XYZ file of C-alpha atoms in Angstrom:
742
model
C 73.735 16.637 299.462
C 73.746 20.450 299.524
C 71.531 20.676 296.410
C 68.970 18.257 297.820
C 68.857 19.955 301.220
C 68.579 23.362 299.515
C 65.344 22.150 297.917
C 64.150 20.694 301.229
C 64.778 24.004 302.996
C 62.900 26.033 300.386
C 60.000 23.583 300.352
C 59.717 23.579 304.165
C 59.844 27.378 304.202
C 57.193 27.672 301.488
C 54.882 24.980 302.917
C 55.544 25.950 306.520
C 51.961 25.542 307.708
C 51.801 21.919 306.560
C 55.282 21.130 307.940
C 54.447 22.665 311.314
C 51.118 20.818 311.394
C 52.826 17.466 310.747
C 55.324 17.980 313.597
C 52.652 19.156 316.029
C 50.547 16.117 315.089
C 53.526 13.818 315.726
C 54.081 15.471 319.112
C 50.404 15.034 320.020
C 50.430 11.394 318.888
C 53.587 10.602 320.869
C 52.207 12.460 323.897
C 48.966 10.485 323.742
C 50.927 7.232 323.540
C 53.034 8.196 326.548
C 49.990 9.249 328.589
C 48.091 6.040 327.856
C 51.066 3.720 328.455
C 51.460 1.943 331.782
C 54.153 3.115 334.196
C 57.630 2.050 333.120
C 59.336 -0.570 335.239
C 63.048 -0.944 335.776
C 64.809 -2.556 332.839
C 65.800 -6.173 333.272
C 69.552 -6.417 333.716
C 71.384 -9.198 331.918
C 74.968 -9.763 330.791
C 74.910 -12.376 328.017
C 77.959 -14.587 327.761
C 79.029 -14.316 331.405
C 79.116 -17.027 334.058
C 76.996 -15.006 336.468
C 74.244 -14.669 333.851
C 74.464 -18.362 332.961
C 73.981 -19.253 336.625
C 71.055 -16.866 336.975
C 69.356 -18.385 333.908
C 69.896 -21.859 335.350
C 68.255 -20.791 338.623
C 65.254 -19.446 336.724
C 64.902 -22.815 335.003
C 65.614 -25.190 337.900
C 63.942 -23.180 340.706
C 60.688 -22.008 339.075
C 58.464 -19.664 341.035
C 61.301 -18.364 343.185
C 60.571 -14.736 342.142
C 64.238 -14.128 341.460
C 63.436 -10.739 339.943
C 61.149 -9.648 342.785
C 61.986 -6.698 345.008
C 63.607 -7.320 348.377
C 64.108 -5.385 351.589
C 65.949 -5.794 354.855
C 64.628 -4.118 357.978
C 67.701 -3.884 360.219
C 67.360 -3.497 364.001
C 70.155 -2.393 366.313
C 69.570 -2.543 370.045
C 70.407 0.440 372.276
C 73.867 0.398 373.858
C 74.041 -2.138 376.680
C 71.047 -4.097 375.355
C 70.548 -6.960 372.907
C 67.952 -7.555 370.238
C 67.272 -10.883 371.927
C 66.166 -9.184 375.139
C 62.511 -9.932 375.846
C 61.137 -6.446 375.129
C 63.171 -5.936 371.976
C 62.425 -9.446 370.743
C 58.701 -8.927 371.231
C 58.898 -5.622 369.323
C 60.690 -7.262 366.381
C 58.095 -10.055 366.253
C 55.319 -7.466 366.217
C 57.018 -5.775 363.254
C 57.253 -9.130 361.452
C 53.523 -9.651 361.935
C 52.832 -6.071 360.805
C 54.887 -6.554 357.644
C 53.157 -9.833 356.755
C 49.780 -8.126 356.815
C 51.009 -4.825 355.329
C 50.575 -5.605 351.626
C 49.307 -8.288 349.267
C 52.463 -7.768 347.152
C 54.634 -9.409 349.817
C 55.819 -12.924 348.977
C 57.585 -13.783 352.236
C 58.766 -12.279 355.528
C 61.488 -14.138 357.455
C 61.587 -13.860 361.250
C 65.215 -13.173 362.284
C 64.965 -15.437 365.335
C 64.001 -18.467 363.248
C 65.992 -17.522 360.161
C 69.440 -17.221 361.807
C 69.534 -13.452 361.182
C 70.875 -12.290 364.532
C 74.513 -11.203 364.939
C 76.779 -13.211 367.259
C 76.924 -10.432 369.840
C 73.131 -10.053 369.755
C 73.284 -6.342 368.960
C 71.855 -6.522 365.434
C 69.147 -8.437 363.626
C 67.346 -8.092 360.339
C 64.001 -9.075 358.853
C 64.154 -10.253 355.226
C 61.155 -9.176 353.136
C 60.673 -10.469 349.584
C 58.037 -9.273 347.140
C 56.239 -10.926 344.257
C 56.891 -7.979 341.913
C 59.947 -5.888 341.064
C 60.677 -2.572 342.749
C 59.123 -0.368 340.053
C 55.818 -2.257 340.316
C 55.498 -1.789 344.071
C 52.636 0.500 345.026
C 53.044 3.555 347.215
C 50.936 1.810 349.845
C 53.389 -1.103 349.950
C 56.377 1.203 350.378
C 54.530 3.212 353.012
C 53.785 0.032 354.970
C 57.483 -0.874 354.906
C 58.575 2.571 356.115
C 55.813 2.727 358.743
C 57.030 -0.556 360.201
C 60.467 0.973 360.648
C 59.068 4.082 362.326
C 57.052 1.918 364.724
C 60.181 0.020 365.808
C 62.130 3.247 366.389
C 59.626 4.263 369.085
C 60.855 1.361 371.212
C 64.352 2.879 371.326
C 66.019 0.621 368.782
C 67.844 2.033 365.758
C 66.088 0.928 362.574
C 67.160 1.266 358.940
C 65.783 -0.249 355.748
C 67.894 -1.480 352.846
C 67.171 -3.248 349.587
C 65.736 -2.270 346.228
C 62.163 -2.111 347.537
C 62.740 1.560 348.315
C 64.113 2.269 344.851
C 62.124 4.946 343.043
C 62.266 6.645 339.662
C 65.335 8.911 339.454
C 64.741 12.645 339.634
C 66.712 15.128 337.579
C 66.201 18.041 339.961
C 65.754 21.751 339.232
C 69.175 21.933 337.586
C 67.674 20.726 334.317
C 65.427 23.804 334.162
C 68.373 26.022 335.090
C 70.360 24.495 332.221
C 67.638 25.332 329.711
C 67.367 28.851 331.163
C 71.118 29.371 330.701
C 70.787 28.100 327.131
C 68.073 30.704 326.519
C 70.283 33.500 327.838
C 73.182 32.367 325.633
C 70.912 32.333 322.591
C 69.642 35.850 323.320
C 73.212 37.138 323.666
C 74.310 35.316 320.506
C 71.455 36.450 318.283
C 70.430 39.741 319.880
C 66.790 38.836 319.161
C 64.223 37.116 321.357
C 62.544 35.575 318.317
C 65.804 34.124 316.969
C 66.763 32.915 320.462
C 63.405 31.261 321.076
C 63.343 29.407 317.764
C 66.064 26.806 318.583
C 64.573 26.249 322.031
C 61.048 25.676 320.744
C 62.073 23.350 317.927
C 64.452 21.405 320.169
C 61.753 20.945 322.819
C 59.339 19.668 320.167
C 61.921 17.155 318.940
C 62.818 16.026 322.449
C 59.132 15.847 323.359
C 58.482 13.474 320.468
C 61.553 11.353 321.245
C 61.039 11.060 324.995
C 57.276 10.524 324.675
C 57.879 7.730 322.180
C 60.371 6.102 324.546
C 57.877 6.391 327.405
C 55.102 4.898 325.281
C 57.279 1.927 324.294
C 59.079 1.521 327.638
C 57.215 -1.584 328.784
C 56.992 -3.133 325.320
C 60.733 -2.824 324.670
C 61.825 -3.225 328.317
C 63.462 0.204 328.483
C 64.881 1.258 331.828
C 63.769 4.302 333.759
C 67.029 6.132 332.975
C 66.723 5.650 329.208
C 64.356 8.576 328.701
C 66.513 10.852 330.892
C 69.628 10.135 328.847
C 67.712 10.580 325.599
C 66.407 13.914 326.886
C 69.904 15.000 327.913
C 71.475 14.284 324.524
C 68.460 15.162 322.376
C 67.982 18.554 324.013
C 71.656 19.468 323.633
C 72.017 18.490 319.968
C 68.533 19.766 319.101
C 69.359 23.279 320.284
C 72.786 23.174 318.642
C 71.572 21.972 315.233
C 68.849 24.604 315.113
C 71.358 27.221 316.266
C 73.690 26.521 313.343
C 70.945 26.684 310.730
C 69.387 29.856 312.157
C 72.817 31.473 312.333
C 73.524 30.639 308.675
C 70.053 31.872 307.687
C 70.709 35.236 309.331
C 74.078 35.450 307.578
C 72.372 34.861 304.221
C 69.786 37.540 305.021
C 72.582 39.953 305.896
C 74.005 39.416 302.403
C 70.717 40.561 300.896
C 69.039 37.230 300.018
C 65.296 36.843 299.884
C 63.920 34.946 302.886
C 62.997 31.746 301.052
C 66.302 31.716 299.188
C 68.180 32.344 302.444
C 66.371 29.445 304.108
C 67.236 27.129 301.223
C 70.905 28.112 301.287
C 71.075 27.802 305.085
C 69.685 24.268 305.019
C 71.817 23.371 301.981
C 75.085 24.405 303.660
C 74.703 24.356 307.459
C 72.105 21.585 307.067
C 74.688 19.389 305.333
C 76.987 19.806 308.328
C 74.051 18.968 310.621
C 73.402 15.722 308.732
C 76.986 14.518 309.006
C 77.379 15.718 312.585
C 74.184 13.852 313.463
C 75.478 10.742 311.695
C 78.627 10.709 313.834
C 76.502 10.927 317.005
C 74.197 8.158 315.778
C 77.170 5.938 314.873
C 78.662 6.455 318.327
C 75.406 5.738 320.175
C 74.228 2.837 318.020
C 77.737 1.380 318.225
C 77.137 0.696 321.931
C 75.315 -2.435 320.751
C 78.688 -4.125 320.077
C 79.180 -4.366 323.851
C 76.337 -6.931 323.843
C 74.686 -5.714 327.034
C 70.958 -5.283 326.275
C 70.449 -2.405 328.723
C 73.307 -0.385 327.206
C 72.201 -1.226 323.668
C 68.687 0.035 324.330
C 69.962 3.221 325.950
C 72.197 3.899 322.945
C 69.556 3.172 320.328
C 66.909 5.244 322.135
C 69.272 8.224 322.377
C 70.297 7.734 318.723
C 66.633 7.804 317.708
C 66.196 11.118 319.519
C 69.234 12.507 317.648
C 67.713 11.424 314.319
C 64.532 13.299 315.241
C 66.643 16.364 316.140
C 68.288 16.260 312.680
C 64.927 15.960 310.899
C 63.508 18.813 312.983
C 66.498 21.000 312.090
C 66.106 20.298 308.361
C 62.331 20.779 308.119
C 60.697 22.380 311.159
C 63.417 25.000 311.686
C 63.080 26.533 308.165
C 59.288 26.377 308.552
C 59.398 28.304 311.834
C 61.866 30.743 310.271
C 59.149 31.450 307.731
C 56.662 32.248 310.499
C 59.207 34.477 312.246
C 59.571 36.749 309.230
C 61.857 39.766 309.601
C 61.649 39.565 313.390
C 64.365 36.915 313.338
C 66.807 39.780 312.715
C 66.457 42.335 315.489
C 67.350 45.950 314.807
C 70.632 45.722 316.692
C 71.454 42.433 315.002
C 70.882 43.956 311.546
C 73.124 46.913 312.342
C 75.813 44.585 313.723
C 75.654 42.389 310.596
C 75.922 45.439 308.325
C 78.883 46.761 310.314
C 80.619 43.381 310.221
C 80.259 43.128 306.438
C 81.842 46.534 305.781
C 85.405 46.398 304.372
C 86.718 48.580 307.193
C 84.943 46.590 309.922
C 86.862 45.715 313.062
C 87.772 41.991 313.158
C 85.585 40.018 315.527
C 86.927 37.951 318.419
C 87.004 34.734 316.371
C 89.114 36.390 313.677
C 91.525 37.865 316.204
C 91.914 34.545 318.001
C 92.549 32.655 314.743
C 95.238 35.138 313.725
C 96.875 34.808 317.135
C 96.970 31.012 316.822
C 98.411 31.288 313.301
C 101.234 33.428 314.712
C 102.000 31.103 317.667
C 100.832 27.625 316.574
C 103.550 25.662 318.404
C 102.990 27.418 321.743
C 99.199 27.086 321.508
C 99.538 23.386 320.638
C 101.926 22.701 323.530
C 99.815 24.552 326.114
C 96.627 22.781 324.966
C 98.127 19.279 324.900
C 100.056 19.622 328.164
C 97.085 21.200 329.932
C 94.727 18.392 328.987
C 97.452 15.869 329.754
C 97.736 17.221 333.291
C 93.977 16.998 333.824
C 94.049 13.419 332.512
C 96.548 12.221 335.158
C 93.853 11.060 337.666
C 92.519 8.705 334.971
C 95.550 6.483 335.650
C 93.981 5.696 339.048
C 90.594 4.775 337.571
C 88.758 2.111 339.576
C 85.561 0.736 338.102
C 82.570 -0.991 339.616
C 78.814 -0.770 339.960
C 77.306 1.278 342.779
C 75.661 -0.513 345.687
C 74.017 0.770 348.845
C 77.470 1.336 350.344
C 78.073 4.112 347.822
C 74.932 6.038 348.772
C 75.030 9.126 351.002
C 75.271 8.392 354.723
C 72.011 10.292 355.269
C 69.967 7.622 353.446
C 68.304 4.748 355.253
C 69.761 2.316 352.706
C 73.326 3.356 353.567
C 72.555 3.213 357.304
C 71.209 -0.334 356.909
C 74.324 -1.268 354.933
C 76.624 0.042 357.671
C 74.640 -1.611 360.463
C 74.822 -4.996 358.714
C 78.552 -4.527 358.123
C 79.106 -3.766 361.806
C 76.953 -6.651 363.022
C 77.749 -9.391 360.512
C 80.940 -8.262 358.740
C 81.604 -6.195 355.578
C 81.102 -9.147 353.249
C 77.574 -9.778 354.481
C 76.262 -7.033 352.177
C 77.606 -8.831 349.121
C 77.018 -12.584 349.518
C 77.938 -14.852 346.639
C 75.545 -17.472 345.350
C 77.233 -20.626 344.128
C 75.099 -22.825 341.875
C 76.096 -26.479 341.457
C 74.559 -28.297 338.471
C 74.763 -32.014 339.330
C 72.688 -33.244 336.398
C 75.727 -34.810 334.715
C 77.321 -36.027 337.940
C 77.200 -39.642 339.111
C 77.056 -38.611 342.784
C 75.529 -35.148 343.140
C 75.553 -35.051 346.948
C 79.251 -35.897 347.111
C 80.032 -33.253 344.484
C 78.151 -30.566 346.427
C 79.925 -31.554 349.665
C 83.283 -31.217 347.916
C 82.313 -27.790 346.557
C 81.407 -26.651 350.074
C 84.707 -27.902 351.504
C 86.765 -26.321 348.735
C 85.086 -22.942 349.241
C 85.559 -23.050 353.029
C 89.319 -23.459 352.486
C 89.588 -20.298 350.350
C 91.095 -17.244 352.021
C 88.741 -14.370 352.879
C 85.664 -16.646 353.062
C 83.791 -16.249 356.351
C 80.943 -18.713 356.002
C 79.307 -21.171 353.623
C 75.617 -21.866 354.230
C 74.289 -25.438 353.898
C 73.357 -26.431 350.348
C 69.730 -26.129 349.224
C 68.578 -28.552 346.499
C 65.697 -28.083 344.103
C 62.799 -30.527 343.887
C 64.462 -32.539 341.098
C 67.608 -32.786 343.262
C 69.814 -31.964 340.270
C 70.794 -28.416 341.263
C 72.012 -26.989 344.571
C 72.732 -23.472 345.766
C 75.215 -22.404 348.430
C 75.389 -18.912 349.908
C 78.970 -17.789 350.506
C 79.776 -14.806 352.719
C 83.161 -13.216 351.950
C 85.209 -11.422 354.579
C 85.539 -8.110 352.735
C 83.164 -5.536 351.266
C 81.542 -6.392 347.898
C 83.588 -3.928 345.807
C 86.978 -4.939 347.231
C 89.695 -6.690 345.234
C 89.792 -9.427 347.888
C 86.163 -10.334 347.185
C 86.919 -10.370 343.451
C 89.787 -12.771 344.175
C 87.365 -15.023 346.088
C 85.056 -15.193 343.050
C 87.949 -16.168 340.770
C 89.213 -18.725 343.286
C 85.799 -20.429 343.482
C 85.612 -20.543 339.686
C 89.099 -22.035 339.447
C 88.187 -24.707 341.989
C 84.949 -25.369 340.121
C 86.851 -26.134 336.921
C 88.766 -28.926 338.684
C 85.586 -30.307 340.250
C 83.869 -30.434 336.867
C 86.771 -32.397 335.390
C 86.654 -34.915 338.255
C 82.917 -35.317 338.934
C 81.032 -33.755 336.012
C 79.273 -31.269 338.311
C 79.340 -27.705 337.001
C 80.028 -24.915 339.516
C 78.802 -21.400 338.713
C 79.079 -18.203 340.778
C 76.391 -15.537 340.594
C 74.715 -12.935 342.794
C 74.913 -9.157 342.652
C 78.616 -9.078 343.521
C 79.584 -11.630 340.870
C 77.362 -9.881 338.317
C 79.162 -6.613 339.024
C 82.567 -8.254 338.572
C 81.532 -9.864 335.285
C 79.928 -6.632 334.078
C 83.103 -4.632 334.742
C 85.212 -7.227 332.964
C 82.905 -7.260 329.967
C 83.025 -3.475 329.721
C 86.829 -3.530 329.871
C 87.030 -6.168 327.154
C 84.631 -4.259 324.879
C 86.245 -0.814 325.179
C 89.002 -1.184 322.588
C 86.860 -2.979 319.933
C 84.138 -0.368 320.411
C 86.618 2.474 320.163
C 88.103 0.993 316.985
C 84.672 0.533 315.409
C 83.319 3.986 316.215
C 86.496 5.905 315.424
C 87.035 3.864 312.257
C 83.546 4.487 310.875
C 83.627 8.154 311.820
C 87.093 8.503 310.251
C 85.727 7.226 306.945
C 82.726 9.541 307.214
C 84.877 12.587 307.943
C 87.236 11.671 305.127
C 84.274 11.863 302.756
C 83.171 15.187 304.273
C 86.564 16.936 304.331
C 88.272 15.215 301.359
C 91.351 14.762 303.530
C 93.248 12.132 305.503
C 95.015 14.287 308.067
C 91.978 16.365 309.132
C 89.943 13.291 310.250
C 93.056 11.849 311.900
C 93.578 15.104 313.825
C 89.900 15.075 314.809
C 90.150 11.540 316.204
C 93.361 12.198 318.153
C 91.926 15.420 319.582
C 88.856 13.518 320.728
C 90.963 10.914 322.526
C 92.789 13.686 324.339
C 89.593 15.395 325.471
C 87.837 12.187 326.576
C 90.839 11.004 328.640
C 91.028 14.444 330.267
C 87.292 14.266 331.008
C 87.747 10.831 332.605
C 90.537 12.302 334.711
C 88.168 15.002 335.950
C 85.475 12.406 336.707
C 87.947 10.353 338.761
C 89.121 13.450 340.646
C 85.547 14.412 341.614
C 83.679 11.125 342.066
C 86.526 8.816 343.155
C 88.918 11.172 344.946
C 86.263 13.601 346.163
C 87.798 16.835 344.841
C 85.069 19.524 344.727
C 82.619 16.753 345.611
C 80.688 18.826 348.154
C 80.309 21.627 345.618
C 78.739 19.248 343.097
C 76.573 17.372 345.592
C 78.721 14.207 345.644
C 78.171 12.952 349.187
C 79.886 9.593 348.772
C 82.980 8.772 346.719
C 83.696 5.349 345.296
C 84.591 3.463 342.129
C 83.573 4.949 338.793
C 80.629 3.114 337.260
C 81.805 0.417 334.877
C 79.762 1.723 331.966
C 81.023 5.298 332.353
C 84.208 5.090 330.215
C 82.586 3.341 327.268
C 79.471 5.513 327.439
C 81.577 8.666 327.547
C 83.636 7.457 324.598
C 80.478 6.966 322.543
C 78.627 10.128 323.417
C 81.607 12.485 323.617
C 82.977 11.258 320.303
C 79.699 12.037 318.580
C 79.428 15.462 320.181
C 83.112 16.281 319.547
C 82.665 15.529 315.870
C 79.739 17.989 315.864
C 82.090 20.885 316.522
C 84.723 19.495 314.185
C 82.205 19.303 311.343
C 80.635 22.720 311.983
C 83.925 24.568 312.387
C 86.136 22.831 309.831
C 83.395 22.593 307.185
C 83.389 26.384 307.030
C 87.186 26.307 306.606
C 86.869 23.653 303.921
C 84.236 25.750 302.167
C 86.559 28.792 302.110
C 89.513 26.689 300.940
C 87.521 25.102 298.132
C 86.501 28.552 296.933
C 90.085 29.718 296.526
C 91.438 30.920 299.879
C 94.855 29.857 301.181
C 94.970 27.387 304.093
C 95.751 30.180 306.586
C 93.009 32.445 305.204
C 90.564 29.530 305.343
C 91.283 29.029 309.058
C 90.605 32.726 309.721
C 87.399 32.629 307.649
C 86.197 29.536 309.480
C 86.695 31.221 312.847
C 85.230 34.517 311.640
C 81.931 32.878 310.728
C 81.886 29.859 313.018
C 83.736 30.538 316.275
C 80.996 32.553 317.963
C 78.291 30.073 317.033
C 80.384 27.037 318.013
C 81.236 28.690 321.343
C 77.565 29.439 321.969
C 76.617 25.869 321.048
C 79.245 24.501 323.439
C 78.077 26.715 326.301
C 74.513 25.545 325.672
C 75.542 21.887 325.734
C 77.555 22.428 328.892
C 74.567 24.141 330.523
C 72.154 21.378 329.520
C 74.444 18.566 330.688
C 75.328 20.399 333.905
C 71.628 20.610 334.708
C 71.586 16.837 335.176
C 74.255 16.973 337.891
C 71.384 17.713 340.295
C 69.832 14.277 339.614
C 69.138 11.929 342.519
C 70.495 9.055 340.418
C 74.269 8.604 340.807
C 74.680 7.421 337.226
C 72.837 10.434 335.771
C 74.819 12.815 338.003
C 78.142 11.308 336.928
C 77.238 11.209 333.227
C 75.968 14.803 333.337
C 79.241 16.019 334.843
C 81.388 13.882 332.556
C 79.670 15.082 329.376
C 79.692 18.729 330.481
C 83.415 18.747 331.274
C 84.204 16.775 328.105
C 82.381 19.324 325.935
C 84.238 22.122 327.741
C 87.618 20.525 327.000
C 86.790 19.478 323.458
C 85.120 22.675 322.246
C 87.323 25.296 323.859
C 90.697 23.550 324.056
C 90.759 20.975 321.257
C 88.562 22.546 318.540
C 89.246 26.220 319.320
C 92.977 25.956 320.039
C 94.585 22.666 319.054
C 92.719 22.314 315.730
C 93.727 25.720 314.247
C 97.268 25.251 315.561
C 97.610 21.881 313.826
C 96.047 23.218 310.607
C 98.459 26.159 310.675
C 101.425 23.789 310.978
C 100.161 21.449 308.257
C 99.265 24.151 305.706
C 98.361 22.700 302.277
C 99.107 19.179 303.528
C 96.029 19.295 305.761
C 93.787 19.044 302.683
C 95.854 16.463 300.839
C 94.072 13.410 299.450
C 95.599 10.886 297.019
C 94.133 11.172 293.523
C 93.016 7.531 293.463
C 91.196 7.959 296.782
C 89.654 11.247 295.627
C 88.205 9.444 292.623
C 86.984 6.501 294.742
C 85.243 8.536 297.444
C 81.800 9.965 296.701
C 81.598 13.744 296.775
C 78.590 14.698 298.839
C 79.218 18.426 298.349
C 78.971 19.411 302.012
C 80.707 22.722 301.357
C 78.034 23.668 298.773
C 80.383 23.983 295.788
C 77.915 22.358 293.420
C 75.048 24.374 294.893
C 76.882 27.654 294.316
C 77.700 26.642 290.745
C 74.083 25.683 290.092
C 72.847 28.987 291.517
C 75.338 30.920 289.397
C 77.273 32.575 292.221
C 80.443 34.355 291.150
C 83.581 32.410 291.901
C 81.709 29.179 292.461
C 83.983 27.190 290.205
C 87.091 27.710 292.307
C 89.709 25.011 292.529
C 89.241 22.379 295.180
C 92.921 22.746 295.907
C 93.769 19.125 296.399
C 92.711 16.963 293.515
C 93.990 19.171 290.772
C 90.843 18.923 288.704
C 87.083 19.162 288.690
C 85.392 16.411 290.646
C 82.126 14.724 289.926
C 79.305 16.050 292.080
C 76.805 13.584 293.454
C 73.512 15.351 294.095
C 71.473 13.324 296.551
């Protein structure tokens, strides 16, 4: 691997004009595709293999033309205190609004008058107008949304309180100015790390080119591949972070080679051959983690993972080719005057040890104490994770300042908490001898279930072989009582099917959320086993060790559980919520744990590979295990710390997003990187290696012979280039290993 990448680095450096031209052309092509593509719509949401999805598919088939995927809105009216919506003046105003809505847009499919559609509360204080559209929310025009909002403003002039709920007001999520702040912080960190504006700008420019290609490609293919509006944001978040980090590691190694007196082309080749090898394997762990999301079998999550993985692949290719090409254009300016003097001073025999060296020596002196403090500290932060409650956000989880939340609360007050999460029960009577009798029995059984408020009369399709019943539970949609109602209906339906042949299915947004959460819970352990297992094998090949990959995996689990604890404390308990812009607490999104496991595992292995590879390299070339730890921190600690700060800054920038999911993921990833880089990799890892000593690099002889040697540490490259001391013992196999040059 190192030998091949060495040649790639030299070629890219030498042919830099052609390499740069190819990447600029790819960026232009992707940009043109994104600009000419139609506006992305919201991704279709499906959960294969669940009862709720089966019922939804049956409705699509048996009730054609019902526009089940069309946008919907509810215009909620609340009369002033002491009045009723049914009073003559208020009633006339509501009817005028109904007429205004019907003529407001040609995208409207239907508008239901509350006085004829039984949409007035028992006390007469609240009523709502149901508006359905022929297209989904992302296809609604601005004029259509304006007409909806204008209707609400008109009604408010009469003195009534008006709020609008439903997905018709849903818009593309915004990331906010925090994203720009995150990139600005990354730039400052790079300037401090390198001491040169040219060297600092190089990782930013190359990362932006890579992210530009990835995100533009996603935008261009969004409608073709049914990619959701958040897919490009997540790809940008991850691609920008790893793109800057990968370029940072190669530029840092290039400058180190220059400081040792190498020619620029030779230094570029060696930088890509050594640091580039670590980039390849670090990128592979991220890709494995993201692509592994497909095992959950939820199309939306699969597409998000694959799109982000594609952006990571582009970031790796940019780091291996465009970065050495740009280093060629930068010339000697990549090493500022101060940076050259600092490098010369650091390489002198009497040089003062840097911070990384001093920290490594401290850990080697007190490994048990450092290990205990790190593990117990993260364990304490992880405690809130034991109270984790999962669900999908609805309008009740939005800030109280939004019209959607106000509509939600008004409907809860007027019609009961369960009104915002009605259940749709679908009865398939095709295989029943008496369909009407079966539907009547279903209705009676549901009415007898605790916490059910009302069951609407059944509605049959034209073929009279399928009926739907709307069930209003007593409690709010995300409550455990409502979940119990769903399970009770399904249990009753199983008995009815055995007796009459009629199949009873429960669907609707609330049932979909319950099934989604259950599916995510069921998939977590298999996904974790798959991702950790594959990455363990990969790291075993990289480090030629069993205990080092095992330590890496256990450290990751500790950091991700601690990060989940922090997410629960902020977004579920509300700690520091106002500081982070969390206006409404609630359950943690169902996809959050499994998404964090995937992404954080990939990113955590980045730091493991970059830091421990340098230790492995020193150990292979003859240093003792303790000396190798110090060498790894001497050369890698500052760069790994800078890379972590950059990732934290980039992820934190997305906390300002208007989308709750993006905000939560941004915070979760930022805090996870903080824990993993500075507690696990910088403290727990050297402490464990100090306690293990030679055993850390132990590998059975039979396994050493069976595993391919990809030469990540550059042993074969050094031997080929004739460096002194390149034939040092590998320290664990007791003999010379075969080198596979790929």
